[in-house]
CSV table of C-alpha atoms in Angstrom, one decimal:
chain,number,residue,atom,x,y,z
K,142,UNK,CA,-2.7,-51.1,-15.2
K,143,UNK,CA,0.7,-49.6,-16.2
K,144,UNK,CA,1.0,-46.0,-15.3
K,145,UNK,CA,1.1,-43.6,-18.3
K,146,UNK,CA,4.5,-42.9,-19.9
K,147,UNK,CA,5.9,-39.8,-21.4
K,148,UNK,CA,5.1,-41.3,-24.8
K,149,UNK,CA,1.5,-41.7,-23.7
K,150,UNK,CA,1.4,-38.1,-22.6
K,151,UNK,CA,2.8,-36.8,-25.9
K,152,UNK,CA,0.3,-38.8,-27.8
K,153,UNK,CA,-2.6,-37.6,-25.6
K,154,UNK,CA,-1.5,-34.0,-25.9
K,155,UNK,CA,-0.9,-34.2,-29.6
K,156,UNK,CA,2.7,-32.9,-29.3
K,157,UNK,CA,6.1,-34.4,-30.0
K,158,UNK,CA,8.0,-36.4,-27.4
K,159,UNK,CA,10.8,-33.8,-27.5
K,160,UNK,CA,8.3,-31.1,-26.6
K,161,UNK,CA,7.2,-32.9,-23.5
K,162,UNK,CA,10.8,-33.6,-22.5
K,163,UNK,CA,11.7,-29.9,-22.9
K,164,UNK,CA,8.9,-29.0,-20.6
K,165,UNK,CA,9.6,-31.7,-18.0
K,166,UNK,CA,13.4,-31.0,-17.9
K,167,UNK,CA,13.3,-27.3,-18.4
K,168,UNK,CA,15.8,-27.5,-21.3
K,169,UNK,CA,14.0,-25.1,-23.6
K,170,UNK,CA,11.0,-22.8,-24.0
K,171,UNK,CA,7.5,-24.1,-24.8
K,172,UNK,CA,4.6,-22.0,-26.0
K,173,UNK,CA,2.1,-21.3,-23.2
K,174,UNK,CA,-0.8,-22.8,-25.1
K,175,UNK,CA,1.2,-25.9,-25.7
K,176,UNK,CA,2.1,-26.1,-21.9
K,177,UNK,CA,-1.7,-25.8,-21.1
K,178,UNK,CA,-2.5,-28.6,-23.6
K,179,UNK,CA,0.1,-30.9,-22.1
K,180,UNK,CA,-1.1,-30.2,-18.6
K,181,UNK,CA,-4.7,-30.9,-19.5
K,182,UNK,CA,-3.7,-34.2,-21.1
K,183,UNK,CA,-1.5,-35.1,-18.1
K,184,UNK,CA,-4.5,-34.5,-15.8
K,185,UNK,CA,-6.8,-36.5,-18.0
K,186,UNK,CA,-4.6,-39.7,-18.3
K,187,UNK,CA,-3.3,-39.5,-14.7
K,188,UNK,CA,0.3,-38.8,-15.6
K,189,UNK,CA,2.6,-39.3,-12.6
K,190,UNK,CA,4.6,-36.2,-13.2
K,191,UNK,CA,1.7,-33.7,-13.1
K,192,UNK,CA,3.2,-31.8,-10.1
K,193,UNK,CA,6.5,-31.4,-11.9
K,194,UNK,CA,4.7,-30.2,-15.0
K,195,UNK,CA,2.8,-27.5,-13.1
K,196,UNK,CA,6.1,-26.3,-11.6
K,197,UNK,CA,7.6,-26.2,-15.1
K,198,UNK,CA,4.7,-24.2,-16.3
K,199,UNK,CA,5.4,-21.5,-13.7
K,200,UNK,CA,9.0,-21.5,-14.6
K,201,UNK,CA,8.0,-21.2,-18.3
K,202,UNK,CA,5.9,-18.1,-17.6
K,203,UNK,CA,7.4,-14.6,-18.1
K,204,UNK,CA,8.8,-13.1,-14.9
K,205,UNK,CA,8.0,-9.4,-14.3
K,206,UNK,CA,9.0,-6.9,-11.7
K,207,UNK,CA,6.2,-4.3,-11.1
K,208,UNK,CA,6.5,-1.3,-8.8
K,209,UNK,CA,3.6,0.5,-7.1
K,210,UNK,CA,4.1,3.9,-5.4
K,211,UNK,CA,1.2,4.6,-3.1
K,212,UNK,CA,0.7,7.5,-0.6
K,213,UNK,CA,-0.1,8.0,3.1
K,214,UNK,CA,0.8,4.7,4.7
K,215,UNK,CA,-1.4,5.7,7.7
K,216,UNK,CA,-4.6,5.7,5.7
K,217,UNK,CA,-6.4,2.3,5.7
K,218,UNK,CA,-7.8,2.9,2.2
K,219,UNK,CA,-4.3,3.0,0.8
K,220,UNK,CA,-3.4,-0.2,2.7
K,221,UNK,CA,-6.5,-1.8,1.2
K,222,UNK,CA,-5.5,-0.8,-2.3
K,223,UNK,CA,-2.0,-2.1,-1.7
K,224,UNK,CA,-3.3,-5.4,-0.4
K,225,UNK,CA,-5.6,-5.7,-3.4
K,226,UNK,CA,-2.6,-5.2,-5.8
K,227,UNK,CA,-0.5,-7.9,-4.1
K,228,UNK,CA,-3.4,-10.3,-4.1
K,229,UNK,CA,-4.1,-9.7,-7.8
K,230,UNK,CA,-0.5,-10.2,-8.7
K,231,UNK,CA,-0.2,-13.4,-6.8
K,232,UNK,CA,-3.3,-14.8,-8.5
K,233,UNK,CA,-2.3,-13.7,-12.0
K,234,UNK,CA,-2.1,-16.8,-14.1
K,235,UNK,CA,-0.1,-15.7,-17.2
K,236,UNK,CA,3.0,-14.3,-15.5
K,237,UNK,CA,5.1,-14.6,-12.3
K,238,UNK,CA,5.0,-11.1,-10.8
K,239,UNK,CA,7.4,-9.7,-8.2
K,240,UNK,CA,5.7,-6.8,-6.6
K,241,UNK,CA,7.3,-3.8,-4.9
K,242,UNK,CA,4.7,-1.7,-3.1
K,243,UNK,CA,6.0,1.4,-1.4
K,244,UNK,CA,4.3,4.3,0.4
K,245,UNK,CA,5.3,7.9,0.2
K,246,UNK,CA,4.2,9.8,3.2
K,247,UNK,CA,5.8,13.0,2.1
K,248,UNK,CA,3.4,14.3,-0.5
K,249,UNK,CA,5.7,17.0,-1.9
K,250,UNK,CA,6.3,16.5,-5.7
K,251,UNK,CA,10.1,16.5,-5.0
K,252,UNK,CA,9.8,13.4,-2.7
K,253,UNK,CA,7.4,11.6,-5.0
K,254,UNK,CA,9.6,12.2,-8.1
K,255,UNK,CA,12.7,11.1,-6.2
K,256,UNK,CA,11.1,7.9,-5.0
K,257,UNK,CA,9.6,7.2,-8.4
K,258,UNK,CA,13.0,7.4,-10.1
K,259,UNK,CA,14.6,5.2,-7.5
K,260,UNK,CA,11.9,2.5,-7.9
K,261,UNK,CA,12.4,2.6,-11.6
K,262,UNK,CA,15.9,1.3,-11.3
K,263,UNK,CA,14.6,-2.2,-10.6
K,264,UNK,CA,11.2,-2.4,-12.2
K,265,UNK,CA,9.8,-3.4,-15.6
K,266,UNK,CA,6.9,-1.0,-15.1
K,267,UNK,CA,5.6,1.3,-12.4
K,268,UNK,CA,2.2,2.5,-11.2
K,269,UNK,CA,1.7,5.7,-9.2
K,270,UNK,CA,-1.0,7.5,-7.2
K,271,UNK,CA,0.0,11.1,-6.9
K,272,UNK,CA,-1.0,14.7,-7.4
K,273,UNK,CA,-0.3,16.2,-10.8
K,274,UNK,CA,2.9,18.3,-10.9
K,275,UNK,CA,5.6,19.2,-13.5
K,276,UNK,CA,8.3,17.5,-11.3
K,277,UNK,CA,6.4,14.2,-11.4
K,278,UNK,CA,5.9,14.6,-15.1
K,279,UNK,CA,9.6,15.1,-15.6
K,280,UNK,CA,10.4,11.9,-13.7
K,281,UNK,CA,7.9,10.0,-15.9
K,282,UNK,CA,9.5,11.4,-19.0
K,283,UNK,CA,12.9,10.2,-17.8
K,284,UNK,CA,11.6,6.8,-17.0
K,285,UNK,CA,9.9,6.5,-20.4
K,286,UNK,CA,13.3,7.3,-22.0
K,287,UNK,CA,14.8,4.4,-20.0
K,288,UNK,CA,12.1,2.0,-21.2
K,289,UNK,CA,10.1,1.9,-18.0
K,290,UNK,CA,6.4,2.6,-18.6
K,291,UNK,CA,4.5,4.5,-15.8
K,292,UNK,CA,0.8,4.1,-15.3
K,293,UNK,CA,-1.3,6.6,-13.4
K,294,UNK,CA,-3.6,4.8,-11.0
K,295,UNK,CA,-6.9,6.2,-9.5
K,296,UNK,CA,-6.1,9.7,-10.5
K,297,UNK,CA,-4.8,10.7,-14.0
K,298,UNK,CA,-1.7,12.8,-14.7
K,299,UNK,CA,-1.0,15.4,-17.4
K,300,UNK,CA,2.5,13.9,-18.1
K,301,UNK,CA,2.6,13.4,-21.9
K,302,UNK,CA,5.0,10.4,-21.4
K,303,UNK,CA,2.7,8.5,-19.1
K,304,UNK,CA,2.0,5.1,-20.6
K,305,UNK,CA,-1.5,4.6,-19.3
K,306,UNK,CA,-4.3,5.3,-16.8
K,307,UNK,CA,-6.5,3.0,-14.7
K,308,UNK,CA,-9.3,4.5,-12.8
K,309,UNK,CA,-13.0,5.3,-12.7
K,310,UNK,CA,-15.1,7.8,-14.5
K,311,UNK,CA,-14.7,10.8,-12.2
K,312,UNK,CA,-17.1,13.0,-14.1
K,313,UNK,CA,-19.9,10.4,-13.4
K,314,UNK,CA,-18.8,10.0,-9.8
K,315,UNK,CA,-19.2,13.7,-9.1
K,316,UNK,CA,-22.7,13.9,-10.7
K,317,UNK,CA,-23.7,10.7,-8.9
K,318,UNK,CA,-22.7,12.3,-5.6
K,319,UNK,CA,-24.8,15.4,-6.4
K,320,UNK,CA,-27.7,13.1,-7.3
K,321,UNK,CA,-27.6,11.5,-3.9
K,322,UNK,CA,-27.5,14.8,-2.1
K,323,UNK,CA,-30.4,16.4,-4.1
K,324,UNK,CA,-32.6,13.3,-4.0
K,325,UNK,CA,-32.2,12.4,-0.3
K,326,UNK,CA,-31.9,15.8,1.5
K,327,UNK,CA,-35.0,16.6,3.6
K,328,UNK,CA,-35.2,20.1,2.0
K,329,UNK,CA,-33.0,22.4,0.0
K,330,UNK,CA,-30.2,24.2,1.8
K,331,UNK,CA,-26.4,24.7,1.8
K,332,UNK,CA,-24.1,22.0,0.2
K,333,UNK,CA,-20.4,22.0,0.7
K,334,UNK,CA,-17.8,20.0,-1.3
K,335,UNK,CA,-14.5,19.1,0.4
K,336,UNK,CA,-11.5,18.3,-1.6
K,337,UNK,CA,-8.0,17.0,-0.7
K,338,UNK,CA,-6.1,18.9,-3.3
K,339,UNK,CA,-6.9,20.5,-6.7
K,340,UNK,CA,-3.8,18.8,-8.1
K,341,UNK,CA,-5.5,15.4,-7.9
K,342,UNK,CA,-7.3,15.3,-11.2
K,343,UNK,CA,-9.8,12.7,-10.0
K,344,UNK,CA,-11.0,15.1,-7.2
K,345,UNK,CA,-10.9,18.2,-9.4
K,346,UNK,CA,-13.0,16.6,-12.1
K,347,UNK,CA,-15.5,15.2,-9.6
K,348,UNK,CA,-15.8,18.6,-8.0
K,349,UNK,CA,-16.6,20.2,-11.3
K,350,UNK,CA,-19.2,17.6,-12.3
K,351,UNK,CA,-20.8,17.8,-8.8
K,352,UNK,CA,-21.4,21.5,-9.4
K,353,UNK,CA,-22.5,20.8,-12.9
K,354,UNK,CA,-25.3,18.5,-11.8
K,355,UNK,CA,-26.4,20.8,-9.0
K,356,UNK,CA,-26.7,23.8,-11.4
K,357,UNK,CA,-28.7,21.7,-13.8
K,358,UNK,CA,-31.0,19.7,-11.6
K,359,UNK,CA,-31.0,21.2,-8.1
K,360,UNK,CA,-31.0,25.0,-8.4
K,361,UNK,CA,-32.7,25.4,-5.0
K,362,UNK,CA,-29.6,24.2,-3.3
K,363,UNK,CA,-26.7,26.6,-2.6
K,364,UNK,CA,-23.3,25.1,-3.4
K,365,UNK,CA,-20.6,26.7,-1.3
K,366,UNK,CA,-17.0,27.3,-2.4
K,367,UNK,CA,-14.9,24.1,-2.3
K,368,UNK,CA,-12.8,23.8,0.8
K,369,UNK,CA,-9.4,22.1,0.9
K,370,UNK,CA,-8.7,19.4,3.6
K,371,UNK,CA,-5.2,18.6,2.4
K,372,UNK,CA,-6.1,15.0,2.9
K,373,UNK,CA,-5.9,15.4,6.7
K,374,UNK,CA,-8.7,14.1,9.0
K,375,UNK,CA,-8.0,16.8,11.6
K,376,UNK,CA,-8.5,19.5,9.0
K,377,UNK,CA,-11.8,17.9,7.9
K,378,UNK,CA,-13.0,17.7,11.5
K,379,UNK,CA,-12.3,21.4,12.1
K,380,UNK,CA,-13.9,22.4,8.8
K,381,UNK,CA,-17.0,20.4,9.5
K,382,UNK,CA,-17.4,21.7,13.1
K,383,UNK,CA,-17.1,25.3,11.8
K,384,UNK,CA,-19.7,24.6,9.1
K,385,UNK,CA,-22.1,23.2,11.6
K,386,UNK,CA,-21.8,26.4,13.7
K,387,UNK,CA,-22.0,28.8,10.8
K,388,UNK,CA,-24.4,27.1,8.4
K,389,UNK,CA,-27.7,26.2,10.2
K,390,UNK,CA,-29.2,25.1,6.8
K,391,UNK,CA,-26.3,22.7,5.9
K,392,UNK,CA,-27.9,19.8,4.0
K,393,UNK,CA,-25.0,18.1,2.3
K,394,UNK,CA,-21.3,17.4,2.4
K,395,UNK,CA,-19.3,15.8,-0.5
K,396,UNK,CA,-16.1,14.4,1.0
K,397,UNK,CA,-14.2,14.2,-2.3
K,398,UNK,CA,-10.8,12.9,-1.0
K,399,UNK,CA,-9.3,12.1,2.4
K,400,UNK,CA,-10.8,13.2,5.7
K,401,UNK,CA,-13.9,11.1,6.2
K,402,UNK,CA,-12.8,10.0,9.7
K,403,UNK,CA,-12.6,13.6,10.8
K,404,UNK,CA,-16.0,14.3,9.3
K,405,UNK,CA,-17.5,11.3,11.0
K,406,UNK,CA,-16.0,12.3,14.4
K,407,UNK,CA,-17.7,15.7,14.1
K,408,UNK,CA,-21.0,14.1,12.9
K,409,UNK,CA,-21.1,11.9,16.0
K,410,UNK,CA,-20.9,14.9,18.2
K,411,UNK,CA,-24.2,16.2,16.8
K,412,UNK,CA,-27.6,15.6,18.2
K,413,UNK,CA,-29.4,12.8,16.2
K,414,UNK,CA,-31.9,15.4,14.9
K,415,UNK,CA,-29.2,17.4,13.3
K,416,UNK,CA,-27.5,14.3,11.9
K,417,UNK,CA,-30.6,13.4,10.1
K,418,UNK,CA,-30.6,16.8,8.3
K,419,UNK,CA,-27.1,16.3,6.7
K,420,UNK,CA,-26.3,14.0,3.8
K,421,UNK,CA,-22.7,12.9,3.6
K,422,UNK,CA,-21.3,11.4,0.3
K,423,UNK,CA,-17.7,10.1,0.2
K,424,UNK,CA,-15.3,8.3,-2.1
K,425,UNK,CA,-13.8,6.1,0.6
K,426,UNK,CA,-14.6,2.6,1.7
K,427,UNK,CA,-12.0,2.1,4.4
K,428,UNK,CA,-12.9,0.9,7.9
K,429,UNK,CA,-14.0,4.3,9.0
K,430,UNK,CA,-16.3,4.8,6.0
K,431,UNK,CA,-17.7,1.3,6.5
K,432,UNK,CA,-18.5,2.1,10.1
K,433,UNK,CA,-20.1,5.4,9.1
K,434,UNK,CA,-22.3,3.6,6.5
K,435,UNK,CA,-23.3,1.0,9.1
K,436,UNK,CA,-24.3,3.7,11.5
K,437,UNK,CA,-26.3,5.5,8.8
K,438,UNK,CA,-24.1,8.6,9.0
K,439,UNK,CA,-23.0,8.3,5.4
K,440,UNK,CA,-25.7,8.3,2.7
K,441,UNK,CA,-23.5,6.7,0.0
K,442,UNK,CA,-19.8,5.8,-0.7
K,443,UNK,CA,-18.7,5.9,-4.3
K,444,UNK,CA,-15.6,3.8,-4.2
K,445,UNK,CA,-13.1,2.1,-6.4
K,446,UNK,CA,-13.4,-1.7,-6.8
K,447,UNK,CA,-10.8,-3.4,-4.6
K,448,UNK,CA,-10.9,-6.5,-6.8
K,449,UNK,CA,-11.4,-5.1,-10.4
K,450,UNK,CA,-9.1,-2.1,-10.3
K,451,UNK,CA,-5.9,-4.0,-9.3
K,452,UNK,CA,-6.6,-6.7,-11.9
K,453,UNK,CA,-7.0,-4.2,-14.7
K,454,UNK,CA,-3.9,-2.3,-13.5
K,455,UNK,CA,-1.7,-5.3,-13.7
K,456,UNK,CA,-3.0,-6.3,-17.1
K,457,UNK,CA,-2.3,-2.8,-18.4
K,458,UNK,CA,1.3,-2.8,-16.9
K,459,UNK,CA,2.1,-6.2,-18.3
K,460,UNK,CA,0.7,-5.3,-21.7
K,461,UNK,CA,2.9,-2.1,-21.8
K,462,UNK,CA,6.0,-4.1,-20.9
K,463,UNK,CA,5.5,-6.1,-24.0
K,464,UNK,CA,5.1,-3.0,-26.2
K,465,UNK,CA,7.5,-0.5,-24.6
K,466,UNK,CA,8.1,1.4,-27.8
K,467,UNK,CA,4.5,2.4,-28.4
K,468,UNK,CA,3.7,6.1,-28.1
K,469,UNK,CA,0.0,5.5,-27.4
K,470,UNK,CA,-1.6,5.7,-23.9
K,471,UNK,CA,-3.6,2.8,-22.7
K,472,UNK,CA,-6.6,3.7,-20.6
K,473,UNK,CA,-8.9,1.4,-18.6
K,474,UNK,CA,-12.1,2.9,-17.0
K,475,UNK,CA,-13.4,0.7,-14.3
K,476,UNK,CA,-17.0,1.3,-13.0
K,477,UNK,CA,-17.0,2.6,-9.4
K,478,UNK,CA,-19.1,0.9,-6.8
K,479,UNK,CA,-22.0,2.5,-4.9
K,480,UNK,CA,-22.4,1.4,-1.3
K,481,UNK,CA,-25.2,2.6,0.9
K,482,UNK,CA,-26.2,1.8,4.5
K,483,UNK,CA,-28.6,-0.9,3.2
K,484,UNK,CA,-26.0,-2.6,0.9
K,485,UNK,CA,-22.9,-2.5,3.0
K,486,UNK,CA,-21.4,-5.9,3.5
K,487,UNK,CA,-20.3,-6.9,7.0
């Protein structure tokens, strides 16, 4: 049997011979749906140049440069988020994406704004995780004027020029954390929310909704003033040790931000009987949180999806690149995951 020819392929795909030749030789653009139809036909008839066609399909795709500014390179959770982004970009079928993932360990707004502007020099779109601050908003305004859309990731920003937001429903997350504390505590007592910074909107909203639920549905519990950890495990450790000494009726801790490793270190120093009296809810699913869940020290982790969040983020960024001139803000709310000691995967 003679092997299929280019003419056979054009007939099987229902396109002109010149269209197939353009795709094979890379001499002109071909619509993506037409490329897919030719590839399907080539696979069906056993066309000898299938490998070349697949390579041409990739070359025919739009090429985009996307930048992602993360924080705290020492935190495993941020490393997991970065890995999820690069994996999602590599698997994306409708564009060739060049990713530039950077970490900013200096959390000052000056450092974040400077790094954001620098990354914007060589990016079609940017995504950022950062605390809300006027200096960051100013940088986003300037990038928008240059035609570089900026998407807030995980935590929203107040910048009017931000192009989008991809994150979870933080109001629901806070109320869910309160539900776990009130429903699983052995008896009413003191409950303490920990927060990394009030300038992280995701944390501030969760903190407010946590209190809202406790006022409505658990009035027998006493919710203490929110304590700042500044995202540092050592601070969280010292705070929790002090609470243990000063609050004999401590029943719950909402670790709403960084610091879970410090909390767990303090928890492991307690007698088992005391551990059983304290419910810990966190918003982390890094290695330390996973270990704490496995040990039964954490009651529940309310975490961002490592697979769904990056995929939604990349889709939003690519969509915004195609419509740079729009003034509207694109928002994607991705359901958070609830992990308990009985559902943790190993």
